[in-house]
PDB file of C-alpha atoms and ligand atoms in Angstrom:
ATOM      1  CA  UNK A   4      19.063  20.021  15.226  1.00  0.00           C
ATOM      2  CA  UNK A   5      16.165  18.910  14.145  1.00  0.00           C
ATOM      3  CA  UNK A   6      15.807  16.010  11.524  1.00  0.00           C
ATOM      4  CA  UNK A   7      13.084  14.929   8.657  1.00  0.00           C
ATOM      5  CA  UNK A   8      12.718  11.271   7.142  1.00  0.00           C
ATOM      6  CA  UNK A   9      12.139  11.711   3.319  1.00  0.00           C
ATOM      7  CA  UNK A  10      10.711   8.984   1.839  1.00  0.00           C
ATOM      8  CA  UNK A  11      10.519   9.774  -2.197  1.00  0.00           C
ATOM      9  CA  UNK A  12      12.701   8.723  -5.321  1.00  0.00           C
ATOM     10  CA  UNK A  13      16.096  10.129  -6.479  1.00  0.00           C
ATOM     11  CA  UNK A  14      15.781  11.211 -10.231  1.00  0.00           C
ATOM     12  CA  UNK A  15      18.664  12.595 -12.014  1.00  0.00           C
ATOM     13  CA  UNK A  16      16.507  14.960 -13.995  1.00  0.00           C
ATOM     14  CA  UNK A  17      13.220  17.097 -13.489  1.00  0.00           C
ATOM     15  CA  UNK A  18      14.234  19.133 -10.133  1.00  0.00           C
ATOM     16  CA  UNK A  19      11.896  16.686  -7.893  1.00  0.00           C
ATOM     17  CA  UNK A  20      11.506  14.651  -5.048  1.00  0.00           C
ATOM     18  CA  UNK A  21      14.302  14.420  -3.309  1.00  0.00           C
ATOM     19  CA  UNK A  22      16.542  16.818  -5.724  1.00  0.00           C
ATOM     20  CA  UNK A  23      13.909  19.138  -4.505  1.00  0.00           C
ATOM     21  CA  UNK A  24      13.594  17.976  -1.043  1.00  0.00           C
ATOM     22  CA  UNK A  25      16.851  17.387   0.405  1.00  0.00           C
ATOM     23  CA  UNK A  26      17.739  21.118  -0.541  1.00  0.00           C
ATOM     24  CA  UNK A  27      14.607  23.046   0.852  1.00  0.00           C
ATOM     25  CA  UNK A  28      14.800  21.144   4.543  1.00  0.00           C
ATOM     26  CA  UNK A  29      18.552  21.511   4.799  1.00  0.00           C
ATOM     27  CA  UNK A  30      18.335  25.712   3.708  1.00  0.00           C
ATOM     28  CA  UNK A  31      15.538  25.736   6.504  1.00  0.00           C
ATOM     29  CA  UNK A  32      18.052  24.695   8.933  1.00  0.00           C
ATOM     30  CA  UNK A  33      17.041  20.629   9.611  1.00  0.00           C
ATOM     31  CA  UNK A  34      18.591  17.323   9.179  1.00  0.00           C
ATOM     32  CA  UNK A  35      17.291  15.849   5.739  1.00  0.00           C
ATOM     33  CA  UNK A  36      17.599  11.837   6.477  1.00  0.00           C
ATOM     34  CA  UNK A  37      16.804  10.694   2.764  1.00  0.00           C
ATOM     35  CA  UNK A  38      14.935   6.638   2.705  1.00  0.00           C
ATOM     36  CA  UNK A  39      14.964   6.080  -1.555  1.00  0.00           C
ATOM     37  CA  UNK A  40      11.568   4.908  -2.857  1.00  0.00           C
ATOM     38  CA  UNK A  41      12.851   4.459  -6.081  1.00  0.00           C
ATOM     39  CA  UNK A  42      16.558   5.946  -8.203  1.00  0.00           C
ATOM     40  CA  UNK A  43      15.631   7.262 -11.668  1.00  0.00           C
ATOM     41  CA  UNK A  44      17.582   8.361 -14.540  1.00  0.00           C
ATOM     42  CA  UNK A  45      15.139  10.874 -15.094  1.00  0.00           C
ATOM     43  CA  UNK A  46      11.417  11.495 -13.614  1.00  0.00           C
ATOM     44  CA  UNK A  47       8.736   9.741 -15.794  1.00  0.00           C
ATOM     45  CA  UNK A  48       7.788  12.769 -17.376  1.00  0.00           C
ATOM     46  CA  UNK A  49      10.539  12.152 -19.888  1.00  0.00           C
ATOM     47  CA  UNK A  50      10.133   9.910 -23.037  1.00  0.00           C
ATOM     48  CA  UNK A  51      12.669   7.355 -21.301  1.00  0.00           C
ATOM     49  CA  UNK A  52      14.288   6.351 -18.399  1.00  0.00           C
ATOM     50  CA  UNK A  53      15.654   3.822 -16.212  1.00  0.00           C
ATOM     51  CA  UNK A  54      14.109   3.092 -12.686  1.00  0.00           C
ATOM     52  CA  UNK A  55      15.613   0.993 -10.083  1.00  0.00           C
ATOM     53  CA  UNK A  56      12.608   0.154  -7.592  1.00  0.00           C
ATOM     54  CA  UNK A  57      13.551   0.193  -4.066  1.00  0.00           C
ATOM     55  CA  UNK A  58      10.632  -1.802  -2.674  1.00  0.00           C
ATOM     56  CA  UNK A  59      12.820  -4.793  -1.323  1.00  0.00           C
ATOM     57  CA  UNK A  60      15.406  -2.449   0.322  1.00  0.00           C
ATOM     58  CA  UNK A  61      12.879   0.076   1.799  1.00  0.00           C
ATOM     59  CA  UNK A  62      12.956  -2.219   5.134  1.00  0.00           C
ATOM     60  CA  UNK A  63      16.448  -2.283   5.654  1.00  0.00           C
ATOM     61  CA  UNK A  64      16.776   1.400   6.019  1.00  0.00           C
ATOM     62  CA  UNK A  65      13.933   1.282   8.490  1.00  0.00           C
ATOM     63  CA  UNK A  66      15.700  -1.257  10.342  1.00  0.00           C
ATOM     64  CA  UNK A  67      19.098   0.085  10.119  1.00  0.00           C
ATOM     65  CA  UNK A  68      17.872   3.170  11.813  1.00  0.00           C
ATOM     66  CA  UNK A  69      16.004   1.386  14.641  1.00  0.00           C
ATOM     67  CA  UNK A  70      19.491  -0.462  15.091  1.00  0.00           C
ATOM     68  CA  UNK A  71      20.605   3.501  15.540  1.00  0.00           C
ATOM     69  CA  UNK A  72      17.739   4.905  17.826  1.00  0.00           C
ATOM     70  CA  UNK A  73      17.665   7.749  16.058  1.00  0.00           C
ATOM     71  CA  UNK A  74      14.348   9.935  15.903  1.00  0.00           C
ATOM     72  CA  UNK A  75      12.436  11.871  13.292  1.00  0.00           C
ATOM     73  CA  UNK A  76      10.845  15.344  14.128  1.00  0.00           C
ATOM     74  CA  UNK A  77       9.264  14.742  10.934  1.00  0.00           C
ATOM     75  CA  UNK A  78       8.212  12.426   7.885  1.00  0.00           C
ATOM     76  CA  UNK A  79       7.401  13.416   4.860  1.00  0.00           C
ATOM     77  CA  UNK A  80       6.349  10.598   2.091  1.00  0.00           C
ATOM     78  CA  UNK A  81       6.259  11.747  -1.236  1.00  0.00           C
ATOM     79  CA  UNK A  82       6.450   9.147  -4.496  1.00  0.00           C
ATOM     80  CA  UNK A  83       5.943   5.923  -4.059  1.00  0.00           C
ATOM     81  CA  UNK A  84       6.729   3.898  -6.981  1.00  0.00           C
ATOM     82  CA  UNK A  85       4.298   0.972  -6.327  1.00  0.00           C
ATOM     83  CA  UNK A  86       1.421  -0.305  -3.696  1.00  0.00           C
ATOM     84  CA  UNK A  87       3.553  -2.535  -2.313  1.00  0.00           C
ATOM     85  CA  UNK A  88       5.345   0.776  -1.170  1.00  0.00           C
ATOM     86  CA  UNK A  89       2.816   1.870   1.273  1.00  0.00           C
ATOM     87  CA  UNK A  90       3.051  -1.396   3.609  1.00  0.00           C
ATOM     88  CA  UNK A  91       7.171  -0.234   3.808  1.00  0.00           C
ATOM     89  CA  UNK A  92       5.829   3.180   4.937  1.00  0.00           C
ATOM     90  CA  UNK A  93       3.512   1.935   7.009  1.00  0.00           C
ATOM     91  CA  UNK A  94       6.023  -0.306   8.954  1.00  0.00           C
ATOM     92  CA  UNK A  95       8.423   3.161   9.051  1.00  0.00           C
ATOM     93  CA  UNK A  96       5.402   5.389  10.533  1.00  0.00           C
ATOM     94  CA  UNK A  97       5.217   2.387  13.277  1.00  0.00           C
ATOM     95  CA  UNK A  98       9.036   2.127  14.111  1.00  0.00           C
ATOM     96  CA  UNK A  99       9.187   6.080  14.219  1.00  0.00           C
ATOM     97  CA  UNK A 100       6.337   8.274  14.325  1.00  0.00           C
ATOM     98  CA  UNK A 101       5.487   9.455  17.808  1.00  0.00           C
ATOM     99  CA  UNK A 102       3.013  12.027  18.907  1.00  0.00           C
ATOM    100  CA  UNK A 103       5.666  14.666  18.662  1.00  0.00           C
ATOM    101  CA  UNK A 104       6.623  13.690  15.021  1.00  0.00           C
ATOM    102  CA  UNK A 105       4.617  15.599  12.228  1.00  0.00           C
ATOM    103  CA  UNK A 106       3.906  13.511   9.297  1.00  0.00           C
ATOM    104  CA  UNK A 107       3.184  14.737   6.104  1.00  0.00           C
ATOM    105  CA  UNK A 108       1.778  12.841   3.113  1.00  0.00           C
ATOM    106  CA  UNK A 109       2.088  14.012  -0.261  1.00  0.00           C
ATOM    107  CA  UNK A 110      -0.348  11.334  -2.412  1.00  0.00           C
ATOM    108  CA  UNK A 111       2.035  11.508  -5.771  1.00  0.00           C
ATOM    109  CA  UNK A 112      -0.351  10.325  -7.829  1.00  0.00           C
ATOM    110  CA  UNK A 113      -0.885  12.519 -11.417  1.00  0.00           C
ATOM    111  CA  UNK A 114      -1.816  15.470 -12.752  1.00  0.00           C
ATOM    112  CA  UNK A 115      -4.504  17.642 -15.215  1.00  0.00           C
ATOM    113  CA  UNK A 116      -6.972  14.744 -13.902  1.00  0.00           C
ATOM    114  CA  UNK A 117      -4.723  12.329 -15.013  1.00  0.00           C
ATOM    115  CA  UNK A 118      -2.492   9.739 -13.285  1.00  0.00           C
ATOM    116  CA  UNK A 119       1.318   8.801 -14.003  1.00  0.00           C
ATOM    117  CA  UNK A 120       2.348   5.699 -15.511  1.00  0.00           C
ATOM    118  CA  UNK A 121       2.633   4.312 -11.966  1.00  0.00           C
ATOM    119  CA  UNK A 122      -1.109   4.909 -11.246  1.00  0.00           C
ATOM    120  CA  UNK A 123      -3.836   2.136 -10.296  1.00  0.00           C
ATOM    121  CA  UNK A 124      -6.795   1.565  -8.241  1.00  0.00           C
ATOM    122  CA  UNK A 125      -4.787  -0.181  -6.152  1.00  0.00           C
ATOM    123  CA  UNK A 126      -2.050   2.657  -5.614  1.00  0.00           C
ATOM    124  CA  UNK A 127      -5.014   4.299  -4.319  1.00  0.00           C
ATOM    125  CA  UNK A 128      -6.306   2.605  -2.556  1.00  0.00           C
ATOM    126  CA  UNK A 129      -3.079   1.861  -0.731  1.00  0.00           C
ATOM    127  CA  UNK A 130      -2.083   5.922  -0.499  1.00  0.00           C
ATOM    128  CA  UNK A 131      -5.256   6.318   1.570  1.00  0.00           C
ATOM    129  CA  UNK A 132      -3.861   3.521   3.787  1.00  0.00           C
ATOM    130  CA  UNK A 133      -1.182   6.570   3.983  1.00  0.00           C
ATOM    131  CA  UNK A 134      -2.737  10.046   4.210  1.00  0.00           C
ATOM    132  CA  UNK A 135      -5.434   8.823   6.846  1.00  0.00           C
ATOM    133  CA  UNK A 136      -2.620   8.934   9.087  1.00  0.00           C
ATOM    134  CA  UNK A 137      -1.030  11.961   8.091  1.00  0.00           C
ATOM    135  CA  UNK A 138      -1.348  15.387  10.224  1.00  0.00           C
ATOM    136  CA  UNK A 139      -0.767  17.407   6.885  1.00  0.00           C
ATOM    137  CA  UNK A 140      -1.668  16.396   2.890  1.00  0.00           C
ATOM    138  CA  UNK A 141      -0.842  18.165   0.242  1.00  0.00           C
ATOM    139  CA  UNK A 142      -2.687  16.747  -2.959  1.00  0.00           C
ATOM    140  CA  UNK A 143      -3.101  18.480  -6.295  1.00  0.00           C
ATOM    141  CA  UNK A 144      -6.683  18.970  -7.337  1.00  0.00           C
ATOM    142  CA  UNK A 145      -6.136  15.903  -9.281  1.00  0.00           C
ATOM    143  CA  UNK A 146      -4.992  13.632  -6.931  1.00  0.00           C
ATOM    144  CA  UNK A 147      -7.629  15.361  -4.253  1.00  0.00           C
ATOM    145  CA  UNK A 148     -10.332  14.159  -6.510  1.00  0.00           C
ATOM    146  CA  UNK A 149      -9.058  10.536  -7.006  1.00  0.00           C
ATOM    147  CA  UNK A 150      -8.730  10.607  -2.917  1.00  0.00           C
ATOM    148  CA  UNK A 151     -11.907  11.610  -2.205  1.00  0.00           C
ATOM    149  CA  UNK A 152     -13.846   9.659  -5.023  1.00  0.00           C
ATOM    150  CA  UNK A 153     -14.959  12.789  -7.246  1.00  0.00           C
ATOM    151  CA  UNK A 154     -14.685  13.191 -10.459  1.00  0.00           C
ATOM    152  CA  UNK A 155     -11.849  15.651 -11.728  1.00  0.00           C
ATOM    153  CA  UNK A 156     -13.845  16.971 -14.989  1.00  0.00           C
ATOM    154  CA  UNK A 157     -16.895  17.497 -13.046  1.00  0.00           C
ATOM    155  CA  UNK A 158     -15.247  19.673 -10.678  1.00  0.00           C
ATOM    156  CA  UNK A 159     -12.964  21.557 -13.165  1.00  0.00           C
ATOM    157  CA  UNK A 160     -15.961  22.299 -15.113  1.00  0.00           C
ATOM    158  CA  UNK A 161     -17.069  24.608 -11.935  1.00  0.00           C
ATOM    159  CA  UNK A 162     -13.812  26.653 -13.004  1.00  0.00           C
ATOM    160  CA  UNK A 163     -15.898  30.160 -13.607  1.00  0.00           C
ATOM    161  CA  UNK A 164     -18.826  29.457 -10.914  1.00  0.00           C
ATOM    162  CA  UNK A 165     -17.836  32.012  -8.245  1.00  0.00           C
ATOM    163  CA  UNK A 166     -18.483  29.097  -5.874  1.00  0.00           C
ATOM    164  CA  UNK A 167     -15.182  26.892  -7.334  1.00  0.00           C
ATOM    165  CA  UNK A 168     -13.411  27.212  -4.235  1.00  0.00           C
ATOM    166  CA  UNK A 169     -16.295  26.100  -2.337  1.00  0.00           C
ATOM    167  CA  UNK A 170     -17.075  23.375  -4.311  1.00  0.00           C
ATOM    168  CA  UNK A 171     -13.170  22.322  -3.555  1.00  0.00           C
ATOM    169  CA  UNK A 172     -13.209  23.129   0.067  1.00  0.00           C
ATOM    170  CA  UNK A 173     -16.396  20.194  -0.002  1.00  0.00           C
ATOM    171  CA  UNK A 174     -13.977  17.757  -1.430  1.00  0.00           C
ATOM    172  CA  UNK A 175     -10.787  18.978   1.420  1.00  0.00           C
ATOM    173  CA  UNK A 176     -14.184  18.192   4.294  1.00  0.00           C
ATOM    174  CA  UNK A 177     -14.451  14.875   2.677  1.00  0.00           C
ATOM    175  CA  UNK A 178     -10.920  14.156   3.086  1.00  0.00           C
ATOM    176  CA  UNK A 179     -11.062  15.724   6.654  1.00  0.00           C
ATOM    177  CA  UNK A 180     -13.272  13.486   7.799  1.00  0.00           C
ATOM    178  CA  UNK A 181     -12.264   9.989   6.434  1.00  0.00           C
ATOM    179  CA  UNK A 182      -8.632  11.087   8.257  1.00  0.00           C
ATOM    180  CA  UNK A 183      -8.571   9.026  11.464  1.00  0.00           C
ATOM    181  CA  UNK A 184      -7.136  12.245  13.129  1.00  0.00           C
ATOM    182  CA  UNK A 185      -7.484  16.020  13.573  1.00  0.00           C
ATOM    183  CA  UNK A 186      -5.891  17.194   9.814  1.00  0.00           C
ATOM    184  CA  UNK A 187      -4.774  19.943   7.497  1.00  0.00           C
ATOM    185  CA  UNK A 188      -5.628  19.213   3.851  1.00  0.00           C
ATOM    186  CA  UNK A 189      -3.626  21.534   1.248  1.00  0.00           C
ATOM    187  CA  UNK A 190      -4.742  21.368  -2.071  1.00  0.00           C
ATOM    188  CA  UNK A 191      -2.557  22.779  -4.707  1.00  0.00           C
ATOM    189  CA  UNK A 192      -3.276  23.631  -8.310  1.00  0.00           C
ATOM    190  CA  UNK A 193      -6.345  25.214  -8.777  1.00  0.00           C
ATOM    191  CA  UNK A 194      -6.199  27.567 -11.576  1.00  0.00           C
ATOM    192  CA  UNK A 195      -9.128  29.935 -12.009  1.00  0.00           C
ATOM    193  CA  UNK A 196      -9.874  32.756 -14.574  1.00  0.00           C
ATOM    194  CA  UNK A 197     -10.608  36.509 -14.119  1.00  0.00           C
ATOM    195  CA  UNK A 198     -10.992  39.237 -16.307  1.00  0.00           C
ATOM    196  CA  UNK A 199      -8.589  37.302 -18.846  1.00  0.00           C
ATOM    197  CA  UNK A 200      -6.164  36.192 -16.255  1.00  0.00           C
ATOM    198  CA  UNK A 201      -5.563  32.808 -15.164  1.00  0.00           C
ATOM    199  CA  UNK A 202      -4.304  32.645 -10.892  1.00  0.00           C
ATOM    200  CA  UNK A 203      -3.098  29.525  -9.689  1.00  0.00           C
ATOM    201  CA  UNK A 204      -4.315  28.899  -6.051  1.00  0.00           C
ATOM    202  CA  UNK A 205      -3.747  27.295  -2.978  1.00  0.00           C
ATOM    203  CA  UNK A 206      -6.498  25.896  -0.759  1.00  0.00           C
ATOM    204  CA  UNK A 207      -5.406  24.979   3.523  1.00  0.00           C
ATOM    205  CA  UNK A 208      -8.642  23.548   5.069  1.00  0.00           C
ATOM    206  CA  UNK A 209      -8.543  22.715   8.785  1.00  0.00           C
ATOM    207  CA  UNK A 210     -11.255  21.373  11.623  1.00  0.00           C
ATOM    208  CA  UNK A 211     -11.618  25.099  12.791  1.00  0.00           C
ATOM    209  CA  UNK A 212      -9.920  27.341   9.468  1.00  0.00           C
ATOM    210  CA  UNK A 213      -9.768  27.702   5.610  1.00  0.00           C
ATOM    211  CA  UNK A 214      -7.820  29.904   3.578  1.00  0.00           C
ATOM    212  CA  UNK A 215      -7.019  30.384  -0.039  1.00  0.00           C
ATOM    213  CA  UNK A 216      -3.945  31.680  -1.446  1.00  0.00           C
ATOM    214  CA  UNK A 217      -3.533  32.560  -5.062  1.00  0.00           C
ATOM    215  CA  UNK A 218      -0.490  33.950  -7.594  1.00  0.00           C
ATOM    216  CA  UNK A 219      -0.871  34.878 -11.251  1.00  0.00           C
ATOM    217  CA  UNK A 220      -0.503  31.696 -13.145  1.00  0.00           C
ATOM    218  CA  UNK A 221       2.015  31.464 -15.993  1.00  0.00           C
ATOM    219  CA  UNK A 222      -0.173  28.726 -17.751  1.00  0.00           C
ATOM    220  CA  UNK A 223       2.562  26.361 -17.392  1.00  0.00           C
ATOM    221  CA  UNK A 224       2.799  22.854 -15.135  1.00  0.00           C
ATOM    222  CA  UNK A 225       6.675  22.752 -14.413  1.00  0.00           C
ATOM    223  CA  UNK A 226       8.026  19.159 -12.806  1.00  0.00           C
ATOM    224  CA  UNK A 227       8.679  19.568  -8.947  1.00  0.00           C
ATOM    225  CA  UNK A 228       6.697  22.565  -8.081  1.00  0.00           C
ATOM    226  CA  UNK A 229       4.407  20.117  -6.017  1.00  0.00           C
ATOM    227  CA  UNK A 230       7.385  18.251  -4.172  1.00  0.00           C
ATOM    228  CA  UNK A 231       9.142  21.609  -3.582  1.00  0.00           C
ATOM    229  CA  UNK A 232       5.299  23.128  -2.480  1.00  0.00           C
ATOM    230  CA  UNK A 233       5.148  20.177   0.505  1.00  0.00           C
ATOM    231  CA  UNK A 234       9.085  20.820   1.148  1.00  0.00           C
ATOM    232  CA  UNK A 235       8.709  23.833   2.326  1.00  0.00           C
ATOM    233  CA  UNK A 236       5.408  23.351   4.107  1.00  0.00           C
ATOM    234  CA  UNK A 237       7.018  20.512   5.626  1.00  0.00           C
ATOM    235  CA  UNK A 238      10.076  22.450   6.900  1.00  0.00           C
ATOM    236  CA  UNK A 239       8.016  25.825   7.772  1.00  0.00           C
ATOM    237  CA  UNK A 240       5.657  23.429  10.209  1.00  0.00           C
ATOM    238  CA  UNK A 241       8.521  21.346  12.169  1.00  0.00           C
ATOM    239  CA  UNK A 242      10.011  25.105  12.630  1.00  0.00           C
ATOM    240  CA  UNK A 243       6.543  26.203  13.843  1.00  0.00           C
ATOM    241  CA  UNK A 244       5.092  28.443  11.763  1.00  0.00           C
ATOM    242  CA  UNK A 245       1.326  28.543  11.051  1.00  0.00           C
ATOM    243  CA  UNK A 246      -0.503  27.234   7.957  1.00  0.00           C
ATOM    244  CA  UNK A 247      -1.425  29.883   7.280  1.00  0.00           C
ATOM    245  CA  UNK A 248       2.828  31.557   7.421  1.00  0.00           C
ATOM    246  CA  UNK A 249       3.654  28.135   5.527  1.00  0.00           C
ATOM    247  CA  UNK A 250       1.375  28.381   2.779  1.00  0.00           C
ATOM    248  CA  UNK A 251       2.594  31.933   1.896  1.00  0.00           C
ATOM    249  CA  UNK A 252       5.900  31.507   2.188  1.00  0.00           C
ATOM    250  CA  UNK A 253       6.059  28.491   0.181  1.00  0.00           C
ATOM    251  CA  UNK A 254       3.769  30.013  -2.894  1.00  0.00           C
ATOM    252  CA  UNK A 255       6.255  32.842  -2.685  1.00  0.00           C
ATOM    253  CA  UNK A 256       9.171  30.708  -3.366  1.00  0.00           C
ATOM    254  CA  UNK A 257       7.641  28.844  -5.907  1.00  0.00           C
ATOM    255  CA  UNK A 258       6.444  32.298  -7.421  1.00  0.00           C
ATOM    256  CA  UNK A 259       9.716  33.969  -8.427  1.00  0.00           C
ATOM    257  CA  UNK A 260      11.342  30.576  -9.846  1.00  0.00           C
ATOM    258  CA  UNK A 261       8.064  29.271 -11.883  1.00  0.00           C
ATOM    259  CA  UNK A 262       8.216  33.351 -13.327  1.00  0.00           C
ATOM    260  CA  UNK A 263      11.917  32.314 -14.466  1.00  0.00           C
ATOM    261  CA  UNK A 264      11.658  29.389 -15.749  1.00  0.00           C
ATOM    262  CA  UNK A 265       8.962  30.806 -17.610  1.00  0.00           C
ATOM    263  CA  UNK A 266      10.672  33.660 -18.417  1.00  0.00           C
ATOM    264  CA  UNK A 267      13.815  31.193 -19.780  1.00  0.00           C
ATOM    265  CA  UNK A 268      11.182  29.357 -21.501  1.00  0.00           C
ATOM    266  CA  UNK A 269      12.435  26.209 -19.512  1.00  0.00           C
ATOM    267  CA  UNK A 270      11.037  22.641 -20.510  1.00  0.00           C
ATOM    268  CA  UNK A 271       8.414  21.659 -17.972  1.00  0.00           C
ATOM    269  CA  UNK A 272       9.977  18.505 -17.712  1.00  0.00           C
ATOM    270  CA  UNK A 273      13.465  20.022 -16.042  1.00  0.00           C
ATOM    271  CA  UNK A 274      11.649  22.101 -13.324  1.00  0.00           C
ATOM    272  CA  UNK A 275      12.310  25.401 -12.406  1.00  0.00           C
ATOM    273  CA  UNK A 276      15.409  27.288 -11.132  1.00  0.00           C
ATOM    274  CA  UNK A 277      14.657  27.124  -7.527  1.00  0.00           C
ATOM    275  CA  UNK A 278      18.434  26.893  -6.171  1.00  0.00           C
ATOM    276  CA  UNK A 279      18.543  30.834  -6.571  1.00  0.00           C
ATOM    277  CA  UNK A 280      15.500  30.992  -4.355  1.00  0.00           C
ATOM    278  CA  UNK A 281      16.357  29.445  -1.619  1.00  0.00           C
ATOM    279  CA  UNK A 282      17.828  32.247  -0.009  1.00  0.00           C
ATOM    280  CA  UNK A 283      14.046  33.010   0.960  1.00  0.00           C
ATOM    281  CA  UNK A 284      13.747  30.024   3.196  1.00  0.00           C
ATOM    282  CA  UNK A 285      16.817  30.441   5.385  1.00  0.00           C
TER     283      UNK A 285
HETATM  284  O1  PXL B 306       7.064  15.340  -9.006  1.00  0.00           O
HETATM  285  C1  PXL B 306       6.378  14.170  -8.841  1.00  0.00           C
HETATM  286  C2  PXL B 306       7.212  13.010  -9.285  1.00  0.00           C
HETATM  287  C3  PXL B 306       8.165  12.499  -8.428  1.00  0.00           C
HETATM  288  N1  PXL B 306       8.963  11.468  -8.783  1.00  0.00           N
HETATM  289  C4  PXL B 306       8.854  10.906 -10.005  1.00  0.00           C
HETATM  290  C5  PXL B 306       7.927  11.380 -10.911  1.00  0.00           C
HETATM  291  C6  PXL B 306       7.071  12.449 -10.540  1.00  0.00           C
HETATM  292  C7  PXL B 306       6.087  12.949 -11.490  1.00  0.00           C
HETATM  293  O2  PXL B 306       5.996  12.552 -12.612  1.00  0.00           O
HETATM  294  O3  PXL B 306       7.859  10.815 -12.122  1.00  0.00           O
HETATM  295  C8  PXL B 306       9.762   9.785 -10.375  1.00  0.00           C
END
């Protein structure tokens, strides 16, 4: 069977991160090996919770599993609750990445050009540390911006130019080429406007292909749909499915439970219904 490291928190409310991830990799038919960043009452979103940082205990897991000789057909890193968190991933990519292991970074970093409460210049500049290594990243506009040094309401404000997406595939060529290997940049959350609809969209930009995917967008940012988004692009590539097959399949997921939860008129905070979805990943 095969078997994904997930490096990301464990919050008891918002439907993300590992809530989210555990789920889609074991429906896909793989081992979900959870490493805790962090355990939250609730994802920060919320007016309060209570965060236990795992930074100090990070390690151990690494070193446990060494102890184990086990072996990861993938790693996926997802929220890291401080910079300090970055050096623990790094020392995990060295004990188990191989050339056979895909490694997907997800740079958790904010949203609507803004970061989370965890956010600094040093956070970033540690997550590049990160997705420089990476075969696959899958930032939101917001966090491809603070990646690749642009500025969010600069590009944003390109929203009805017919040349948008171009103007974001320049930022997923800047990313491409500070990676210090061959890499697939996915950049989710671009919402554009036409003829009084709003789409959200997809873009996958590779060395040799780019492709855009887009869905009717219910004007609503719902907790998870990004960590659920690199879940299943995470699970779809280990299986061996394109980026092109991956991309689809995981907007389509997110489609039908976003439409609900929309529908239900679900706080964003809580996330969207996605258990009943998973059928569509099996
Ligand atoms: O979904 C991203 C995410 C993951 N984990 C925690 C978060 C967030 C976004 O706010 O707070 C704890």
């Amino acid at each position: 069977m095969k078997r994904v490291a997930l490096i990301n928190d464990l919050s008891g409310f918002g439907k993300c991160s590992l809530t989210a991830a555990i789920p889609v990799i074991s429906v896909m038919g793989m081992q979900a090996c959870p490493l805790p960043t962090a355990v939250l009452s609730a994802q920060t979103g919320f007016h309060n919770y209570y965060c236990d940082d795992f930074t100090d205990r990070m390690d151990c897991f690494t070193d446990e599993w060494k102890k184990m000789q086990v072996s990861f057909d993938g790693i996926y890193s997802g929220y890291l609750a401080g910079p300090r968190q970055m050096e623990k991933v790094l020392y995990f990519l060295e004990a188990f990445k191989t050339e056979d292991t895909m490694y997907l970074a997800d740079p958790v970093m904010g949203d609507n050009g803004r970061g989370y409460h965890m956010f600094s210049k040093e956070l970033l500049d540690e997550m590049k540390k990160l997705t420089v290594k990476a075969d696959v990243i899958t930032p939101n506009l917001t966090e491809a911006c603070f990646l690749a040094g642009e500025e969010y309401r600069d590009v944003i404000s390109h929203r009805q130019h017919k040349d948008y997406t171009k103007r974001i595939q320049d930022i997923c060529e800047k990313l491409l080429k500070q990676a210090q290997k061959p890499q697939t940049v996915i950049v989710t959350g671009i919402i554009r406007e036409r003829e009084n609809q709003e789409y959200a969209g997809n873009l996958a930009v590779t060395e040799n292909e780019s492709f855009y995917v887009e869905h009717p967008y219910t004007g609503t940012g719902f907790s998870g749909t990004g960590d659920l988004f690199a879940s299943v692009i995470c699970g779809s590539l280990i299986k061996g499915l394109s980026v092109q097959e991956a991309v689809k399949k995981a907007a389509g997921f997110l489609q039908a439970a976003i439409e609900e939860a929309t529908a239900e008129k679900i706080p964003p905070n809580h996330g969207i219904p996605f258990e009943k979805y998973l059928y569509q990943l099996l």
